[in-house]
Coordinates of C-alpha atoms and ligand atoms in Angstrom, one line a residue:
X1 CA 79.8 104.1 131.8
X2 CA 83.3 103.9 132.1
X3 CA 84.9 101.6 133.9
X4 CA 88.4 102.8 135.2
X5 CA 90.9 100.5 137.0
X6 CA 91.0 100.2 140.3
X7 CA 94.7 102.2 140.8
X8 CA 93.8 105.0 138.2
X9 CA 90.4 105.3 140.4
X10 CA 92.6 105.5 143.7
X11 CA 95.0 108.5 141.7
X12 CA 91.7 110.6 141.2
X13 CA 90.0 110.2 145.1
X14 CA 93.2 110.8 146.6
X15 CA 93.3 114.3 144.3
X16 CA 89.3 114.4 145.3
X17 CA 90.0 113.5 149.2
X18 CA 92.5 116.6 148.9
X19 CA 89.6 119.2 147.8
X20 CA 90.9 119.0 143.9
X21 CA 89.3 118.1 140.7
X22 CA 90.7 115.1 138.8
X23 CA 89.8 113.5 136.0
X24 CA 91.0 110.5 133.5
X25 CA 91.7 112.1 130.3
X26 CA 92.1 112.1 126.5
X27 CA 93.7 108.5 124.7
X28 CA 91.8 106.1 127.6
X29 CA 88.6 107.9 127.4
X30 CA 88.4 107.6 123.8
X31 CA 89.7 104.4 123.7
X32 CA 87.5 103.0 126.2
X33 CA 84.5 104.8 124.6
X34 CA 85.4 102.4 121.2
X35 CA 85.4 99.8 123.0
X36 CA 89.3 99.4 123.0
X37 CA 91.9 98.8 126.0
X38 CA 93.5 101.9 126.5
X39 CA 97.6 101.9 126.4
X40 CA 97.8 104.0 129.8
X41 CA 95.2 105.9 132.2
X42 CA 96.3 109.9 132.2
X43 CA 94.8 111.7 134.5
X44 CA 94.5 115.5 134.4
X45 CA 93.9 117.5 137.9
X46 CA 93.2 121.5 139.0
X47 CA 95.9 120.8 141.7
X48 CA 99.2 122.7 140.8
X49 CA 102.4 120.9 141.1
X50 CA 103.1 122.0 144.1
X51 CA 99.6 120.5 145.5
X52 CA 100.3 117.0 143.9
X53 CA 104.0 117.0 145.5
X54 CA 101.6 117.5 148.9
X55 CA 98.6 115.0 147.8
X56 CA 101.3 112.3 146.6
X57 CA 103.9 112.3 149.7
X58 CA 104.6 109.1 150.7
X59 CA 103.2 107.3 146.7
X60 CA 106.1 107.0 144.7
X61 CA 106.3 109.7 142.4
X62 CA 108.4 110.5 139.4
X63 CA 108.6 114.5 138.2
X64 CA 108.6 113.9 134.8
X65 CA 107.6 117.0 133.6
X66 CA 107.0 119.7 136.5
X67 CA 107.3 123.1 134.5
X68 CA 104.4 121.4 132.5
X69 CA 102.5 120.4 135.6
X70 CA 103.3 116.5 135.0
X71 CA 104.2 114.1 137.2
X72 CA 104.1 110.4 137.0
X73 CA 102.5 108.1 140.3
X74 CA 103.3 104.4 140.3
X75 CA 101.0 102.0 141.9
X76 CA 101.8 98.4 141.4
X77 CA 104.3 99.1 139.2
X78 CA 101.8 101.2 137.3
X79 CA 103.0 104.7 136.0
X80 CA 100.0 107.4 136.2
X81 CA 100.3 110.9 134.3
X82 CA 98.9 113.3 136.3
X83 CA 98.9 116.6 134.9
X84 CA 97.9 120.0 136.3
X85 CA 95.0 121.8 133.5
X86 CA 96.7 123.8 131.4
X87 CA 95.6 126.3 128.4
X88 CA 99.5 126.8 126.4
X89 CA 100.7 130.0 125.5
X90 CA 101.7 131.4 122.2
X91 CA 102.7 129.1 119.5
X92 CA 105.6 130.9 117.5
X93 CA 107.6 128.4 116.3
X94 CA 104.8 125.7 114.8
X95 CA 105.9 123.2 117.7
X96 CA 106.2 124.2 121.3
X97 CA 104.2 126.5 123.1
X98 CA 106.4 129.5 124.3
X99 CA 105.1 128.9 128.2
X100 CA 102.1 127.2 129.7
X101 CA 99.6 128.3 132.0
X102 CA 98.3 126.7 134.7
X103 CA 94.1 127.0 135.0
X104 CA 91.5 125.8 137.1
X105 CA 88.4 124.4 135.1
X106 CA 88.9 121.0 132.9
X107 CA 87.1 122.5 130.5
X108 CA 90.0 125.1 129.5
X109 CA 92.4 122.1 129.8
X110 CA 90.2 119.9 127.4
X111 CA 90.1 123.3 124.7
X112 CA 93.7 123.0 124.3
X113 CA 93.5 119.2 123.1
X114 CA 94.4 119.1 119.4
X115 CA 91.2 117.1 118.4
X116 CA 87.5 116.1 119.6
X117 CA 88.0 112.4 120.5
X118 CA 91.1 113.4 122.3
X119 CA 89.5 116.3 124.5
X120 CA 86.8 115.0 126.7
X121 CA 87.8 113.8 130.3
X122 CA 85.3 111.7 132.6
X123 CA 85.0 111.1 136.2
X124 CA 83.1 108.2 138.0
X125 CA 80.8 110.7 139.7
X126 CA 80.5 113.4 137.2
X127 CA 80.3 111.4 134.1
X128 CA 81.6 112.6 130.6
X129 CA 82.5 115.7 129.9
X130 CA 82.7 116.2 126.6
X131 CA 82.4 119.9 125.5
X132 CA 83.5 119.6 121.6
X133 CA 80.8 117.4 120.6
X134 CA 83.9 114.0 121.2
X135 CA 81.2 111.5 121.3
X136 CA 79.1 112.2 118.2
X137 CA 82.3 112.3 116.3
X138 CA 83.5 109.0 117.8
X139 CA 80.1 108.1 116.7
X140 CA 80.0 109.4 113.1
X141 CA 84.0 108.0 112.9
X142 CA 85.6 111.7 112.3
X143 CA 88.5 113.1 113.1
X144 CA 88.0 116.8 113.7
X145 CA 90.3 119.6 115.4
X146 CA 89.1 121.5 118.4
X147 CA 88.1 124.9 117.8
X148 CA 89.4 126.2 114.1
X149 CA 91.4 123.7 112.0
X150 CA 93.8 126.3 110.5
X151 CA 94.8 127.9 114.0
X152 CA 95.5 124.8 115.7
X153 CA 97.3 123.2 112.9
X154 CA 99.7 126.5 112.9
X155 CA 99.9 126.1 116.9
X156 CA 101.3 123.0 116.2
X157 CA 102.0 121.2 113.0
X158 CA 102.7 117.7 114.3
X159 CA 98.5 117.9 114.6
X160 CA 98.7 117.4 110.6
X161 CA 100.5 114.0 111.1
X162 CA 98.7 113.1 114.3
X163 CA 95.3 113.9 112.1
X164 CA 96.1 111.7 109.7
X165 CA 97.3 109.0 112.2
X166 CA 94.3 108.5 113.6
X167 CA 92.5 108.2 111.1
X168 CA 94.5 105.2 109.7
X169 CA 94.6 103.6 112.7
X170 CA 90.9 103.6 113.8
X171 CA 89.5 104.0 110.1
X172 CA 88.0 107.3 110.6
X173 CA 87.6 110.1 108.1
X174 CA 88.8 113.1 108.9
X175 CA 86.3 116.0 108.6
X176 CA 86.4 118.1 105.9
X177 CA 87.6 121.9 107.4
X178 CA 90.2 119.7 109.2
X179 CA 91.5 118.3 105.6
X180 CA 91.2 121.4 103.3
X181 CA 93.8 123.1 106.8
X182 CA 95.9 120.0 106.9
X183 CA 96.5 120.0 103.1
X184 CA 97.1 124.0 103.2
X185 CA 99.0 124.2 106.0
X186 CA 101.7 120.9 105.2
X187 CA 104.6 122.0 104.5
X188 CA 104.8 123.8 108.5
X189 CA 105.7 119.6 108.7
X190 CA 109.1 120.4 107.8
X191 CA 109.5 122.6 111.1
X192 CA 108.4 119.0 113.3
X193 CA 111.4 117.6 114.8
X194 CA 112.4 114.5 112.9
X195 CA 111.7 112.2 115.8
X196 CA 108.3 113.1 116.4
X197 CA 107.7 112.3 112.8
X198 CA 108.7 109.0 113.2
X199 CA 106.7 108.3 115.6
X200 CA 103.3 109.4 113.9
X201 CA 104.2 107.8 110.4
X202 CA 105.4 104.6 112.3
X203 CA 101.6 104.5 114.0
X204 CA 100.1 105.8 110.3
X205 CA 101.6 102.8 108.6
X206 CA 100.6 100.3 110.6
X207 CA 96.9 101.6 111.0
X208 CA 93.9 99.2 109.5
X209 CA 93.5 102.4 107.1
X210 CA 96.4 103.2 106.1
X211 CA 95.8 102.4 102.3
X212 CA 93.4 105.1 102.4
X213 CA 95.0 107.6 103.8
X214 CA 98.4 107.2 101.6
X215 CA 96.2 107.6 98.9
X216 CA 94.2 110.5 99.8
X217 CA 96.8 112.8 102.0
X218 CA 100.0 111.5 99.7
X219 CA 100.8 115.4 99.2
X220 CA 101.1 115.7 103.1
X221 CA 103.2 112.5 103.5
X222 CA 105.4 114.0 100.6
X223 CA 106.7 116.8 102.5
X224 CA 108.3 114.6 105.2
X225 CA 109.6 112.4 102.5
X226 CA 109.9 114.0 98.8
X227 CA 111.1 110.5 97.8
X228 CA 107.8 109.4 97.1
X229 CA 106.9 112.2 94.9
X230 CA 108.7 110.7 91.7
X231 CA 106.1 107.2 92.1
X232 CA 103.4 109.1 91.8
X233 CA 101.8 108.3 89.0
X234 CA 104.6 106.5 87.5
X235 CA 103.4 103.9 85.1
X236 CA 105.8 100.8 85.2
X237 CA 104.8 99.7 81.1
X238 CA 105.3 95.8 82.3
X239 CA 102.8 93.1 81.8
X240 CA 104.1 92.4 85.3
X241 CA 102.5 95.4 87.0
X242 CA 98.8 96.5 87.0
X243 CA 99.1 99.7 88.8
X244 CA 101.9 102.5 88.9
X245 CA 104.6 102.8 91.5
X246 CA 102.9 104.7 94.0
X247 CA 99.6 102.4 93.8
X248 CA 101.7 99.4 94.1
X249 CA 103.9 100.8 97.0
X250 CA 100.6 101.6 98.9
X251 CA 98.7 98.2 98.0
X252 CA 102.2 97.2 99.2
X253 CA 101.8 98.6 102.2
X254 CA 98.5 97.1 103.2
X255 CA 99.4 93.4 102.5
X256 CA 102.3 93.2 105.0
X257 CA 101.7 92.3 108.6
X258 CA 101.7 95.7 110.5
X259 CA 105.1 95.8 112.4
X260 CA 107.3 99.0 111.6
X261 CA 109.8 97.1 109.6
X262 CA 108.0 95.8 107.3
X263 CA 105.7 98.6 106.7
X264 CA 108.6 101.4 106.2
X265 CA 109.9 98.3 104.3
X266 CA 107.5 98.2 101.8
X267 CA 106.9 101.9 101.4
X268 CA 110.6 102.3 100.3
X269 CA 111.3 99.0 98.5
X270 CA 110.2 100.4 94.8
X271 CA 111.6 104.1 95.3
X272 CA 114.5 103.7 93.3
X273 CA 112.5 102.1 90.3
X274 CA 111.6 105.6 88.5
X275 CA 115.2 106.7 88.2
X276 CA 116.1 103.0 87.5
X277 CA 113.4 102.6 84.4
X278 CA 114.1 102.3 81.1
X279 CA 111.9 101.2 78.1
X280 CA 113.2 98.7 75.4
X281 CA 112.6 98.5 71.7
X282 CA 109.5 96.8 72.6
X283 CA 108.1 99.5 74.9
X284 CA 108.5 97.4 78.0
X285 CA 109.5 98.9 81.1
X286 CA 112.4 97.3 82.9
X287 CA 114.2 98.7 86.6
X288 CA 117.3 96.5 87.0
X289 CA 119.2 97.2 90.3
X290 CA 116.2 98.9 91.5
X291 CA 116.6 97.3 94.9
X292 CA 120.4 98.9 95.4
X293 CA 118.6 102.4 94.4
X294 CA 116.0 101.9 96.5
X295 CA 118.1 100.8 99.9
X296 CA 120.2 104.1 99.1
X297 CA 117.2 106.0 99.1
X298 CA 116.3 104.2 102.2
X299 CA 119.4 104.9 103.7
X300 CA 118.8 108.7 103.7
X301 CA 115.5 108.6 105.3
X302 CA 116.0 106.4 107.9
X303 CA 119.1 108.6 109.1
X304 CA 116.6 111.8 108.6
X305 CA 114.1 110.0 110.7
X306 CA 116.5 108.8 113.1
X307 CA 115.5 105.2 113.3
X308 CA 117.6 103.3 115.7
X309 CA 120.2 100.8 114.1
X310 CA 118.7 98.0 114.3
X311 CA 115.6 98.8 113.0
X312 CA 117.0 101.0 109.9
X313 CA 119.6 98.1 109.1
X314 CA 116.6 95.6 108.9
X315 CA 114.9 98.2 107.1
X316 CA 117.7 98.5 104.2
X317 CA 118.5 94.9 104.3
X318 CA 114.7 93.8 103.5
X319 CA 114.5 96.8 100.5
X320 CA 118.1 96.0 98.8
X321 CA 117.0 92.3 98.6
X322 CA 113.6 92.5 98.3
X323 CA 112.9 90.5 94.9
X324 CA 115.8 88.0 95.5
X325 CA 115.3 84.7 93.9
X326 CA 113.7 82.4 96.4
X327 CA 112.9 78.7 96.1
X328 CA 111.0 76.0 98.3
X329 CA 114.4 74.2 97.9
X330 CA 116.0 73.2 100.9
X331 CA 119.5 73.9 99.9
X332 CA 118.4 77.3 98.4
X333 CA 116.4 77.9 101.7
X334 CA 119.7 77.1 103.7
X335 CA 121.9 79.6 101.2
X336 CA 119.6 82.5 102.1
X337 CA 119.1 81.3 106.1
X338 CA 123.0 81.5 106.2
X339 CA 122.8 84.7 104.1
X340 CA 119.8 86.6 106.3
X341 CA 119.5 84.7 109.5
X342 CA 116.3 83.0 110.3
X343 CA 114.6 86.8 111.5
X344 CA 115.3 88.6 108.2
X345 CA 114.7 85.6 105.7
X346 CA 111.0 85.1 107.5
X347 CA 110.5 88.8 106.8
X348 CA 111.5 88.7 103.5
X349 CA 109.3 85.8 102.7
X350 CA 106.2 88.2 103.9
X351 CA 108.3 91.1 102.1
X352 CA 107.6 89.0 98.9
X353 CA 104.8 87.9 99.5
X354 CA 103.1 91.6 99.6
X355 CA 105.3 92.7 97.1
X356 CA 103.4 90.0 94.9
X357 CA 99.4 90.6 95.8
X358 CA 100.2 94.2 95.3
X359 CA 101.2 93.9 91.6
X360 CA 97.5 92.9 90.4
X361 CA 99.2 90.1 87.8
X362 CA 98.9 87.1 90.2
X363 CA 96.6 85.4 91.6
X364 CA 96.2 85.5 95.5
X365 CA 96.0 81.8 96.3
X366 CA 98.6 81.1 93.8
X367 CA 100.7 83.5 96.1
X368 CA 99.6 82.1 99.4
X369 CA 100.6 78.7 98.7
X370 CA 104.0 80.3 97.5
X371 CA 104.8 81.5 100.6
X372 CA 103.6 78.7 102.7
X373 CA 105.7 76.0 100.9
X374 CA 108.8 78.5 101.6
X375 CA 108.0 78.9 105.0
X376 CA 107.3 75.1 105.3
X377 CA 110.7 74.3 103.9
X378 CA 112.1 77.0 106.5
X379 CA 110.6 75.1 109.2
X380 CA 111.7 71.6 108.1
X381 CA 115.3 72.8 107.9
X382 CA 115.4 74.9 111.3
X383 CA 113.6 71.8 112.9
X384 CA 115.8 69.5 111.9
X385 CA 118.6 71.6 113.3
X386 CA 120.4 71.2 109.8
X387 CA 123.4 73.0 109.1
X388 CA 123.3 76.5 107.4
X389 CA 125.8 78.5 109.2
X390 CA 129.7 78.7 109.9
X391 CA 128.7 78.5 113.3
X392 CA 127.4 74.9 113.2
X393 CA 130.2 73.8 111.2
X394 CA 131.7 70.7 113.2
X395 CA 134.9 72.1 112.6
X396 CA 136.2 75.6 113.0
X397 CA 139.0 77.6 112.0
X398 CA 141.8 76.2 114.9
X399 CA 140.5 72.9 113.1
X400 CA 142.1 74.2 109.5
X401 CA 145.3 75.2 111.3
X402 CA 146.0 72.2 112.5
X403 CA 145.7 70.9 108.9
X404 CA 148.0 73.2 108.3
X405 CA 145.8 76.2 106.2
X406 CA 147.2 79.4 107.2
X407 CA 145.4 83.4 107.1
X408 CA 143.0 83.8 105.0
X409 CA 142.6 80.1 103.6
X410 CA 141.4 79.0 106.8
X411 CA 137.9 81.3 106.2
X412 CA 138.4 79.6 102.4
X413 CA 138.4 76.6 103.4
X414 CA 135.2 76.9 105.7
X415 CA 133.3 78.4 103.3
X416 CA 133.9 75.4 100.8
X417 CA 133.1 73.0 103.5
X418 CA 129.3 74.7 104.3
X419 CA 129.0 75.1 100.6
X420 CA 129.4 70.9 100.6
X421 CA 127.2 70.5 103.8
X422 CA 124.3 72.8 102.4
X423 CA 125.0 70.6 98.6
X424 CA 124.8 67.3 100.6
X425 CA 128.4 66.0 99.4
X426 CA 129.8 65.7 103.0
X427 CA 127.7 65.3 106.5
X428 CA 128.3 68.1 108.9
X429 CA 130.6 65.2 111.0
X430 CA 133.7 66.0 112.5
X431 CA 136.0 63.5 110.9
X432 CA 134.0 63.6 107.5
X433 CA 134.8 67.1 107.4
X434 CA 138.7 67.2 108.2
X435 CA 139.0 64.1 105.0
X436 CA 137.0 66.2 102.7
X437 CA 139.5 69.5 103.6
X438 CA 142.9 67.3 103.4
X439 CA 141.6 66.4 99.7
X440 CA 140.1 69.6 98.4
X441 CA 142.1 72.3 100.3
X442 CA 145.3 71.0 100.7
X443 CA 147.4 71.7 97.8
Ligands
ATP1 P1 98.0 107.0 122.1 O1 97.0 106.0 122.2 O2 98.8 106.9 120.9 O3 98.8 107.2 123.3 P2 96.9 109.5 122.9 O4 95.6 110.2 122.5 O5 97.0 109.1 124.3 O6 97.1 108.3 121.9 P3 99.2 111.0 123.3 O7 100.2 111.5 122.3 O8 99.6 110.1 124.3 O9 98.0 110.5 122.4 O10 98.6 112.3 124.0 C1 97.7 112.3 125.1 C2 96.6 113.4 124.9 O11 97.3 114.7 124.9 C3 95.9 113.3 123.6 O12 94.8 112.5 123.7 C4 95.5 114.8 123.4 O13 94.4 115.1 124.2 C5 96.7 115.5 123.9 N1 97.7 115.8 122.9 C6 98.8 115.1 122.6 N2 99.5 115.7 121.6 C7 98.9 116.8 121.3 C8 99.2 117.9 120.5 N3 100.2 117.9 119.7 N4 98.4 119.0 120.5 C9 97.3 119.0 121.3 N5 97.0 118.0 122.1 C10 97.7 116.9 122.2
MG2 MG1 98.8 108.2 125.3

């Protein structure tokens, strides 16, 4: 029924050949069962450590995780999990288990699986074995916990965020006991180290349902980010905007492509707008600077969540700039590309783009056709290899030396010689250039 590569195949006969259980487990069964490639084959076994060290002599082996009964076999360049079964000890802290125990039927192993989908293991012999009822709820599209909701969300609370995960990214519901403990139990969250957070709101955001679960579980995503609580809600009083802050950020959400930057982009671009609003004498809402108040909102949550530097200075870049004025103008399209760089001004194009289908005002095609005539212009100039930057300048700053500039007229002098490439008064030519600087920058 299933069909399990060839190497992940060899992991579980060599366990078998050694008088041990093994099975594939958990993310590739479910996977599979949807009809979806699985990310990686984990395998779970009744062999102890000690008894894979013995089974795997001579494989290469990685001990990745030996006081939990993990360790990793590469074949082909292939890393395999293969985990002892394990039921965890007492949970006292809402995250780790104080010890783990090391047991000898799958089925023990499978009950301590935070939900159904997850927790059924299948061999090539022995078929599925799915104790919790898995299938039917792939079936029915649920997400439901293993055993009680309400104990296994204390165990752990990361299962709250995990819950919600997977239901955004396979379109699930999530039962309803499973909910009403998730929603009770949310503000354990806060005891979830910050970079496991990260990783489950990344893989929330970017699910196909994410709309639908920022929506229904907003409460729960509010306790890893309290930011959000003031859009809720928040009616914006402009003919610009159908919907309040928080329906906007979410509809936001939905209509950007689904990478991490630009869907933590768009979830923080408008959080700065409540404290930003006022209304006029006319009763029309207005957030000026919204974008600065949102990146320094930004700011603090991508340092919580410890997002690497690249990605949170992306992040803050895209929500500070956000509505910037953007034209399908070549020398307004060679400003920004020499203001962004090519990576950041594309984003922002999509940034806008969402930002636009998700205020309600405009009509889609109308938007569509915006964006493509940017991007086309984008195109025409990178094709062309036209000049946008200091760096393809055909002079540089030993160039204004020589002409006699000195500190920090030289960078002065540069900068008015783009500005006069990118306005078409002077080709980006050597020679051309150095006459234009003797007449403008020499005093
Ligand atoms: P992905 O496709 O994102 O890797 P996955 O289901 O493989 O999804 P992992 O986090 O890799 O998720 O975990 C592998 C398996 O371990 C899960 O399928 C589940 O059975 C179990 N598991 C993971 N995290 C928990 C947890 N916090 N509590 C209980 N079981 C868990
Ligand atoms: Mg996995």
């Amino acid at each position: 029924m299933i069909q399990v590569p060839e190497n992940a195949r060899r992991v579980l006969e060599t366990l078998n050949d050694h008088g041990h259980k093994a099975y594939v487990v958990g993310g590739c069964v479910r996977d599979t069962l949807l009809g979806l490639a699985p990310k990686d084959w984990d395998i779970c076994t009744s062999a102890t450590p000690e008894e894979m060290q013995q089974v795997f002599r001579g494989f290469h082996v990685v001990e990745t995780g030996l006081q939990h009964g993990t360790i990793t076999v590469v074949l082909d360049h292939t890393p395999y999990e293969v985990t002892t079964f394990r039921v965890d000890g007492e949970y006292t802290d809402h995250r780790h288990p104080d010890g783990v125990q090391f047991v000898t039927d799958v089925r023990q192993d499978l009950s301590r699986r935070d939900f159904t989908v997850n927790a059924m293991a299948y061999h090539p012999v022995e078929g599925l074995i799915d104790c919790f009822g898995g299938r039917e709820d792939l079936d029915r599209r649920v997400i439901r916990c293993v055993g009680q909701a309400e104990k296994r969300f204390e165990e752990d609370a990361l299962r709250i965020l995990r819950a919600l995960r997977f239901a955004s990214v396979y379109d699930f519901a999530i039962e309803d006991a499973t909910a009403r403990a998730a929603l009770k139990l949310k503000d354990t969250l806060t005891m979830v180290a910050a970079e496991r957070i990260h990783v489950e709101l990344t893989k929330l955001l970017c699910g196909k349902a994410c709309g639908r679960i920022l929506r229904e579980f907003r409460d729960i995503i509010a306790v890893v980010m309290p930011e959000i609580v003031p859009a809720f809600d928040f009616n914006q009083h402009t003919p610009h905007h159908l919907y309040d802050v928080w329906e906007h950020t979410v509809r936001a959400v939905e209509a950007v492509e689904p990478t991490e930057t630009l869907r933590m982009t768009m979830l923080l671009h408008d959080l700065g707008k409540p404290e930003a609003f006022f209304k006029d004498e006319a009763g029309v809402g207005h957030m000026y600077g919204h974008g600065r108040l949102s990146a320094n909102m930004a700011k603090d949550i991508t340092n919580r969540l410890r997002f690497d530097n690249a990605t949170r200075e992306r992040v803050l870049t895209l929500v500070e700039h956000h509505d910037i004025d953007l034209m399908p103008d070549e020398k307004i399209i060679k400003r920004r590309l020499n203001q962004f760089g090519e990576e950041a001004l594309s984003q922002l194009i999509s940034v806008r783009r969402a930002d636009r289908l998700a205020k309600g005002t405009m009509e889609e095609p109308v938007i569509r056709e915006g964006e493509a005539a940017l991007r086309q212009v984008m195109r025409q100039v990178l094709d062309a290899g036209e000049c946008f930057s200091l760096r393809q300048l055909q002079v540089n700053g030993r160039d204004m030396m020589i002409l006699g500039l000195k500190g920090k007229q030289v960078g002065e002098a540069l900068n008015v010689l783009l500005e006069a490439v990118i306005d078409g008064q002077v080709n980006n030519e050597h020679q051309a250039l150095l006459t234009f600087a003797q007449e403008r920058c020499l005093k």
